Amino acid sequence: MPWNTGVPKSKKSKMRNWPRTQENDPYSFASAEISEALSNQTGYPVSVGYNEFCSPSLDEAFAAAMIMNPEKIIVITPMMTRGGEHSEKDIPEAIKRAKKKNPKIEFAYVWPFDMKEIATFLVEQLKRYF
């Protein structure tokens, strides 16, 4: 069951729009850091959207991206392994809602990741400690 089932809309909004700092929400700051690095390395604009707790929501992030009238929106998650409800259910559902609003825009969901490529990435991180 989603975290916000039965929570009044005003409380959801307050939670999503709570003033975030590096100290009280390192996840949102790390997400922004990854977003900036992805944009710098690809040369494309990168937006962050959240499943819960933070703003913008995925729907809001997609709406903002669609204003730029792109041919394609590529969606990626930092969740690497299968088995998570967000990457397997919530994100695809948000993509379907966005596609329905603007069927001319192509959406690509870069997930699930190849497990061998994840292992290679993790081995590279481990090598620092060998």
mmCIF file of C-alpha atoms in Angstrom:
data_model
loop_
_atom_site.group_PDB
_atom_site.id
_atom_site.type_symbol
_atom_site.label_atom_id
_atom_site.label_comp_id
_atom_site.label_asym_id
_atom_site.label_seq_id
_atom_site.Cartn_x
_atom_site.Cartn_y
_atom_site.Cartn_z
ATOM 1 C CA MET A 1 0.000 0.000 0.000
ATOM 2 C CA PRO A 2 1.438 3.440 -0.898
ATOM 3 C CA TRP A 3 2.792 5.552 1.958
ATOM 4 C CA ASN A 4 0.244 8.288 1.322
ATOM 5 C CA THR A 5 -2.961 6.231 1.251
ATOM 6 C CA GLY A 6 -5.464 7.991 3.475
ATOM 7 C CA VAL A 7 -3.197 10.992 4.088
ATOM 8 C CA PRO A 8 -5.005 14.306 3.501
ATOM 9 C CA LYS A 9 -3.879 16.182 0.388
ATOM 10 C CA SER A 10 -2.671 19.162 2.449
ATOM 11 C CA LYS A 11 -0.335 16.918 4.463
ATOM 12 C CA LYS A 12 1.005 15.265 1.307
ATOM 13 C CA SER A 13 1.736 18.691 -0.160
ATOM 14 C CA LYS A 14 3.402 19.845 3.052
ATOM 15 C CA MET A 15 5.615 16.743 3.090
ATOM 16 C CA ARG A 16 6.563 17.057 -0.586
ATOM 17 C CA ASN A 17 7.342 20.762 -0.244
ATOM 18 C CA TRP A 18 9.097 20.671 3.114
ATOM 19 C CA PRO A 19 12.211 22.894 3.083
ATOM 20 C CA ARG A 20 15.035 20.531 2.203
ATOM 21 C CA THR A 21 18.604 20.925 3.345
ATOM 22 C CA GLN A 22 21.697 18.781 2.936
ATOM 23 C CA GLU A 23 21.319 17.822 6.596
ATOM 24 C CA ASN A 24 17.636 16.866 6.648
ATOM 25 C CA ASP A 25 17.433 15.273 3.188
ATOM 26 C CA PRO A 26 20.756 14.079 1.808
ATOM 27 C CA TYR A 27 18.871 11.886 -0.719
ATOM 28 C CA SER A 28 17.374 14.848 -2.578
ATOM 29 C CA PHE A 29 20.756 16.585 -2.648
ATOM 30 C CA ALA A 30 22.450 13.418 -3.945
ATOM 31 C CA SER A 31 19.723 13.125 -6.594
ATOM 32 C CA ALA A 32 20.411 16.693 -7.717
ATOM 33 C CA GLU A 33 24.141 15.943 -7.834
ATOM 34 C CA ILE A 34 23.582 12.858 -10.010
ATOM 35 C CA SER A 35 21.210 14.854 -12.225
ATOM 36 C CA GLU A 36 23.822 17.553 -12.771
ATOM 37 C CA ALA A 37 26.530 14.979 -13.537
ATOM 38 C CA LEU A 38 24.256 13.185 -16.023
ATOM 39 C CA SER A 39 23.448 16.466 -17.752
ATOM 40 C CA ASN A 40 27.116 17.467 -17.907
ATOM 41 C CA GLN A 41 28.172 14.093 -19.301
ATOM 42 C CA THR A 42 25.361 13.738 -21.850
ATOM 43 C CA GLY A 43 24.841 17.358 -22.848
ATOM 44 C CA TYR A 44 21.077 16.976 -22.360
ATOM 45 C CA PRO A 45 18.810 18.584 -19.782
ATOM 46 C CA VAL A 46 18.079 16.274 -16.857
ATOM 47 C CA SER A 47 15.145 16.641 -14.479
ATOM 48 C CA VAL A 48 14.582 14.872 -11.188
ATOM 49 C CA GLY A 49 11.175 13.519 -10.196
ATOM 50 C CA TYR A 50 10.267 11.682 -7.027
ATOM 51 C CA ASN A 51 7.884 8.833 -6.293
ATOM 52 C CA GLU A 52 7.027 10.135 -2.841
ATOM 53 C CA PHE A 53 7.979 12.535 -0.077
ATOM 54 C CA CYS A 54 9.725 15.156 -2.278
ATOM 55 C CA SER A 55 8.795 17.535 -5.065
ATOM 56 C CA PRO A 56 8.521 17.496 -7.947
ATOM 57 C CA SER A 57 6.502 14.322 -8.326
ATOM 58 C CA LEU A 58 7.122 12.190 -11.400
ATOM 59 C CA ASP A 59 3.954 13.618 -12.961
ATOM 60 C CA GLU A 60 5.179 17.178 -12.302
ATOM 61 C CA ALA A 61 8.647 16.418 -13.672
ATOM 62 C CA PHE A 62 7.162 14.899 -16.837
ATOM 63 C CA ALA A 63 4.830 17.888 -17.277
ATOM 64 C CA ALA A 64 7.780 20.281 -16.981
ATOM 65 C CA ALA A 65 9.795 18.240 -19.486
ATOM 66 C CA MET A 66 6.883 18.149 -21.945
ATOM 67 C CA ILE A 67 6.762 21.962 -21.960
ATOM 68 C CA MET A 68 10.133 21.858 -23.759
ATOM 69 C CA ASN A 69 8.369 19.894 -26.531
ATOM 70 C CA PRO A 70 10.982 17.149 -26.828
ATOM 71 C CA GLU A 71 10.765 14.324 -29.337
ATOM 72 C CA LYS A 72 11.768 11.875 -26.621
ATOM 73 C CA ILE A 73 11.897 11.734 -22.838
ATOM 74 C CA ILE A 74 14.320 9.178 -21.440
ATOM 75 C CA VAL A 75 13.542 7.993 -17.928
ATOM 76 C CA ILE A 76 16.182 6.428 -15.694
ATOM 77 C CA THR A 77 16.182 5.450 -12.041
ATOM 78 C CA PRO A 78 19.122 5.105 -9.657
ATOM 79 C CA MET A 79 17.484 1.912 -8.345
ATOM 80 C CA MET A 80 19.708 -0.770 -9.792
ATOM 81 C CA THR A 81 18.156 -4.099 -8.889
ATOM 82 C CA ARG A 82 14.813 -5.615 -9.707
ATOM 83 C CA GLY A 83 12.240 -6.191 -7.016
ATOM 84 C CA GLY A 84 11.385 -2.627 -6.074
ATOM 85 C CA GLU A 85 7.815 -1.385 -6.380
ATOM 86 C CA HIS A 86 8.877 2.075 -7.548
ATOM 87 C CA SER A 87 10.935 0.909 -10.506
ATOM 88 C CA GLU A 88 8.659 -1.983 -11.452
ATOM 89 C CA LYS A 89 5.250 -0.377 -10.926
ATOM 90 C CA ASP A 90 5.173 3.314 -9.963
ATOM 91 C CA ILE A 91 7.532 4.687 -12.610
ATOM 92 C CA PRO A 92 5.951 2.751 -15.524
ATOM 93 C CA GLU A 93 2.504 3.934 -14.384
ATOM 94 C CA ALA A 94 3.696 7.564 -14.303
ATOM 95 C CA ILE A 95 5.146 7.131 -17.801
ATOM 96 C CA LYS A 96 1.797 5.769 -19.043
ATOM 97 C CA ARG A 97 -0.011 8.797 -17.590
ATOM 98 C CA ALA A 98 2.460 11.168 -19.259
ATOM 99 C CA LYS A 99 2.204 9.344 -22.620
ATOM 100 C CA LYS A 100 -1.563 9.607 -22.468
ATOM 101 C CA LYS A 101 -1.308 13.394 -22.036
ATOM 102 C CA ASN A 102 1.058 13.779 -24.980
ATOM 103 C CA PRO A 103 1.187 10.713 -27.249
ATOM 104 C CA LYS A 104 3.480 12.471 -29.755
ATOM 105 C CA ILE A 105 6.389 12.344 -27.312
ATOM 106 C CA GLU A 106 8.330 9.081 -27.232
ATOM 107 C CA PHE A 107 9.208 7.768 -23.788
ATOM 108 C CA ALA A 108 12.062 5.361 -23.125
ATOM 109 C CA TYR A 109 12.486 3.756 -19.710
ATOM 110 C CA VAL A 110 16.105 2.729 -19.200
ATOM 111 C CA TRP A 111 15.427 -0.087 -16.778
ATOM 112 C CA PRO A 112 15.939 -2.863 -15.750
ATOM 113 C CA PHE A 113 19.679 -2.675 -15.963
ATOM 114 C CA ASP A 114 21.871 -5.523 -17.131
ATOM 115 C CA MET A 115 23.028 -7.366 -13.994
ATOM 116 C CA LYS A 116 26.486 -8.005 -15.475
ATOM 117 C CA GLU A 117 26.937 -4.274 -16.087
ATOM 118 C CA ILE A 118 25.883 -3.528 -12.507
ATOM 119 C CA ALA A 119 28.383 -6.104 -11.272
ATOM 120 C CA THR A 120 31.108 -4.487 -13.403
ATOM 121 C CA PHE A 121 30.277 -1.080 -11.924
ATOM 122 C CA LEU A 122 30.386 -2.488 -8.392
ATOM 123 C CA VAL A 123 33.691 -4.268 -9.036
ATOM 124 C CA GLU A 124 35.179 -0.942 -10.172
ATOM 125 C CA GLN A 125 34.068 0.565 -6.860
ATOM 126 C CA LEU A 126 35.532 -2.393 -4.948
ATOM 127 C CA LYS A 127 38.921 -2.066 -6.673
ATOM 128 C CA ARG A 128 39.586 1.081 -4.647
ATOM 129 C CA TYR A 129 39.753 -1.116 -1.569
ATOM 130 C CA PHE A 130 41.823 -4.053 -2.846
#
